[in-house]
mmCIF file of C-alpha atoms in Angstrom:
data_model
loop_
_atom_site.group_PDB
_atom_site.id
_atom_site.type_symbol
_atom_site.label_atom_id
_atom_site.label_comp_id
_atom_site.label_asym_id
_atom_site.label_seq_id
_atom_site.Cartn_x
_atom_site.Cartn_y
_atom_site.Cartn_z
ATOM 1 C CA UNK O 1 11.136 -1.914 24.690
ATOM 2 C CA UNK O 2 8.498 -4.391 23.533
ATOM 3 C CA UNK O 3 8.241 -5.110 19.875
ATOM 4 C CA UNK O 4 4.887 -4.451 18.444
ATOM 5 C CA UNK O 5 3.109 -7.648 17.438
ATOM 6 C CA UNK O 6 0.395 -7.116 14.810
ATOM 7 C CA UNK O 7 -1.814 -9.764 13.293
ATOM 8 C CA UNK O 8 -4.100 -7.766 10.786
ATOM 9 C CA UNK O 9 -3.962 -4.171 11.045
ATOM 10 C CA UNK O 10 -7.021 -2.613 9.576
ATOM 11 C CA UNK O 11 -7.474 0.854 7.823
ATOM 12 C CA UNK O 12 -10.362 3.003 7.028
ATOM 13 C CA UNK O 13 -10.570 6.547 5.876
ATOM 14 C CA UNK O 14 -12.561 7.649 8.860
ATOM 15 C CA UNK O 15 -10.110 6.121 11.376
ATOM 16 C CA UNK O 16 -9.304 8.362 14.562
ATOM 17 C CA UNK O 17 -5.445 7.354 14.260
ATOM 18 C CA UNK O 18 -3.601 8.746 11.364
ATOM 19 C CA UNK O 19 -2.354 5.718 9.416
ATOM 20 C CA UNK O 20 -1.470 7.358 6.067
ATOM 21 C CA UNK O 21 1.814 8.853 6.330
ATOM 22 C CA UNK O 22 1.854 9.759 2.597
ATOM 23 C CA UNK O 23 2.337 8.642 -0.904
ATOM 24 C CA UNK O 24 5.669 9.111 -2.549
ATOM 25 C CA UNK O 25 6.225 9.942 -6.067
ATOM 26 C CA UNK O 26 6.933 6.283 -6.954
ATOM 27 C CA UNK O 27 3.385 5.622 -5.577
ATOM 28 C CA UNK O 28 4.615 3.686 -2.422
ATOM 29 C CA UNK O 29 1.758 3.900 0.230
ATOM 30 C CA UNK O 30 3.426 4.825 3.712
ATOM 31 C CA UNK O 31 1.349 3.701 6.423
ATOM 32 C CA UNK O 32 1.913 3.583 10.198
ATOM 33 C CA UNK O 33 1.049 0.144 11.283
ATOM 34 C CA UNK O 34 -2.025 0.240 13.373
ATOM 35 C CA UNK O 35 -1.554 4.062 13.783
ATOM 36 C CA UNK O 36 1.800 3.445 15.462
ATOM 37 C CA UNK O 37 3.916 6.336 14.209
ATOM 38 C CA UNK O 38 7.309 4.720 15.213
ATOM 39 C CA UNK O 39 6.408 1.597 12.908
ATOM 40 C CA UNK O 40 5.934 2.541 9.116
ATOM 41 C CA UNK O 41 5.811 0.279 6.016
ATOM 42 C CA UNK O 42 5.826 1.304 2.380
ATOM 43 C CA UNK O 43 3.587 -0.803 0.297
ATOM 44 C CA UNK O 44 4.212 -0.801 -3.287
ATOM 45 C CA UNK O 45 1.382 0.981 -5.088
ATOM 46 C CA UNK O 46 -0.193 0.755 -8.455
ATOM 47 C CA UNK O 47 1.661 2.338 -11.465
ATOM 48 C CA UNK O 48 0.310 2.507 -14.913
ATOM 49 C CA UNK O 49 1.507 3.576 -18.322
ATOM 50 C CA UNK O 50 -1.809 5.012 -19.588
ATOM 51 C CA UNK O 51 -5.108 6.295 -18.606
ATOM 52 C CA UNK O 52 -6.876 3.187 -20.322
ATOM 53 C CA UNK O 53 -4.708 0.893 -18.324
ATOM 54 C CA UNK O 54 -5.678 2.911 -15.257
ATOM 55 C CA UNK O 55 -9.434 2.586 -15.893
ATOM 56 C CA UNK O 56 -9.041 -1.072 -16.703
ATOM 57 C CA UNK O 57 -7.256 -1.863 -13.215
ATOM 58 C CA UNK O 58 -9.811 0.216 -11.352
ATOM 59 C CA UNK O 59 -12.700 -1.635 -12.915
ATOM 60 C CA UNK O 60 -10.939 -5.077 -12.166
ATOM 61 C CA UNK O 61 -10.342 -4.033 -8.612
ATOM 62 C CA UNK O 62 -13.903 -2.826 -8.072
ATOM 63 C CA UNK O 63 -15.343 -6.077 -9.609
ATOM 64 C CA UNK O 64 -13.217 -8.325 -7.233
ATOM 65 C CA UNK O 65 -15.279 -11.137 -5.424
ATOM 66 C CA UNK O 66 -14.469 -12.882 -2.172
ATOM 67 C CA UNK O 67 -11.642 -15.312 -2.701
ATOM 68 C CA UNK O 68 -10.248 -13.345 -5.871
ATOM 69 C CA UNK O 69 -6.996 -11.831 -5.975
ATOM 70 C CA UNK O 70 -4.902 -9.431 -8.238
ATOM 71 C CA UNK O 71 -1.435 -8.400 -8.283
ATOM 72 C CA UNK O 72 0.186 -5.091 -8.701
ATOM 73 C CA UNK O 73 3.560 -5.729 -10.650
ATOM 74 C CA UNK O 74 6.303 -3.498 -10.185
ATOM 75 C CA UNK O 75 10.018 -3.559 -11.642
ATOM 76 C CA UNK O 76 11.603 -4.465 -8.186
ATOM 77 C CA UNK O 77 8.533 -5.941 -6.230
ATOM 78 C CA UNK O 78 4.986 -6.872 -6.561
ATOM 79 C CA UNK O 79 2.102 -6.615 -4.241
ATOM 80 C CA UNK O 80 -1.028 -8.814 -4.106
ATOM 81 C CA UNK O 81 -4.880 -7.646 -3.181
ATOM 82 C CA UNK O 82 -6.890 -10.140 -1.685
ATOM 83 C CA UNK O 83 -10.593 -9.778 -1.672
ATOM 84 C CA UNK O 84 -11.389 -11.268 1.769
ATOM 85 C CA UNK O 85 -15.115 -10.772 1.874
ATOM 86 C CA UNK O 86 -17.548 -7.913 0.807
ATOM 87 C CA UNK O 87 -15.940 -4.601 1.629
ATOM 88 C CA UNK O 88 -12.621 -6.212 2.971
ATOM 89 C CA UNK O 89 -9.423 -6.261 1.188
ATOM 90 C CA UNK O 90 -6.080 -7.498 2.438
ATOM 91 C CA UNK O 91 -2.740 -6.381 1.097
ATOM 92 C CA UNK O 92 0.317 -8.530 2.303
ATOM 93 C CA UNK O 93 3.675 -7.205 3.713
ATOM 94 C CA UNK O 94 6.279 -7.909 6.288
ATOM 95 C CA UNK O 95 6.245 -6.329 9.615
ATOM 96 C CA UNK O 96 8.942 -7.229 12.277
ATOM 97 C CA UNK O 97 9.939 -10.242 10.120
ATOM 98 C CA UNK O 98 6.600 -11.584 10.304
ATOM 99 C CA UNK O 99 3.848 -11.744 7.365
ATOM 100 C CA UNK O 100 1.005 -9.572 7.824
ATOM 101 C CA UNK O 101 -2.149 -8.621 5.997
ATOM 102 C CA UNK O 102 -3.125 -4.966 6.060
ATOM 103 C CA UNK O 103 -6.929 -5.009 5.897
ATOM 104 C CA UNK O 104 -8.831 -2.126 4.206
ATOM 105 C CA UNK O 105 -12.426 -1.354 3.227
ATOM 106 C CA UNK O 106 -13.066 -0.728 -0.348
ATOM 107 C CA UNK O 107 -13.034 3.068 -0.121
ATOM 108 C CA UNK O 108 -9.743 3.231 1.538
ATOM 109 C CA UNK O 109 -7.969 0.867 -0.865
ATOM 110 C CA UNK O 110 -9.780 2.553 -3.852
ATOM 111 C CA UNK O 111 -8.455 6.112 -2.780
ATOM 112 C CA UNK O 112 -4.888 4.555 -2.640
ATOM 113 C CA UNK O 113 -5.126 2.960 -6.151
ATOM 114 C CA UNK O 114 -6.687 6.150 -7.683
ATOM 115 C CA UNK O 115 -3.255 7.822 -7.003
ATOM 116 C CA UNK O 116 -1.927 5.830 -10.067
ATOM 117 C CA UNK O 117 -3.963 8.224 -12.393
ATOM 118 C CA UNK O 118 -1.329 9.534 -14.857
ATOM 119 C CA UNK O 119 -2.027 13.231 -13.807
ATOM 120 C CA UNK O 120 -1.660 12.555 -10.076
ATOM 121 C CA UNK O 121 1.003 14.334 -8.317
ATOM 122 C CA UNK O 122 2.342 13.744 -4.637
ATOM 123 C CA UNK O 123 2.387 16.424 -2.041
ATOM 124 C CA UNK O 124 5.623 18.293 -1.817
ATOM 125 C CA UNK O 125 6.060 16.967 1.677
ATOM 126 C CA UNK O 126 5.742 13.568 0.579
ATOM 127 C CA UNK O 127 8.746 13.675 -1.758
ATOM 128 C CA UNK O 128 11.044 13.240 1.375
ATOM 129 C CA UNK O 129 9.267 9.776 1.670
ATOM 130 C CA UNK O 130 10.790 8.717 -1.716
ATOM 131 C CA UNK O 131 14.337 9.611 -0.427
ATOM 132 C CA UNK O 132 13.689 7.719 2.685
ATOM 133 C CA UNK O 133 12.652 4.601 0.663
ATOM 134 C CA UNK O 134 15.909 4.974 -1.334
ATOM 135 C CA UNK O 135 17.978 5.058 1.834
ATOM 136 C CA UNK O 136 16.368 2.021 3.269
ATOM 137 C CA UNK O 137 17.145 0.113 0.129
ATOM 138 C CA UNK O 138 20.770 1.365 0.268
ATOM 139 C CA UNK O 139 21.008 0.066 3.768
ATOM 140 C CA UNK O 140 19.721 -3.510 2.960
ATOM 141 C CA UNK O 141 22.378 -6.235 2.988
ATOM 142 C CA UNK O 142 23.313 -7.565 -0.397
ATOM 143 C CA UNK O 143 23.913 -11.225 -1.369
ATOM 144 C CA UNK O 144 27.527 -12.318 -0.896
ATOM 145 C CA UNK O 145 29.322 -15.247 -2.142
ATOM 146 C CA UNK O 146 29.780 -17.954 0.345
#
């Protein structure tokens, strides 16, 4: 079987391929890379403590200019959003042990970030994605003394 090689997967809300698998309770965005259902990544999403923090972050995102970045800080990870050009944003991750930028138009990334709203609740079917993320983290090797 060939290993999928992707340079810069691109995602839009009107894509024909289904790329968004779901958003788990911890606001991880589960995506099928380039619509490949057998290759999914869980990008850490935005989490805020208040409605004011939510509004501030969304305004900051919407005002990004080409060349600017902003970082989503999480307890165990972080995620950087790059404004590549007008209406083109990149989020960095790793796929098949290689760095990859996932490209989004503004509407798509904005719709993902809006799930950080304090009143947002994930779909019941997406709770299982959170369990899947926990299982993935438990299967990762831990550092050992050498």
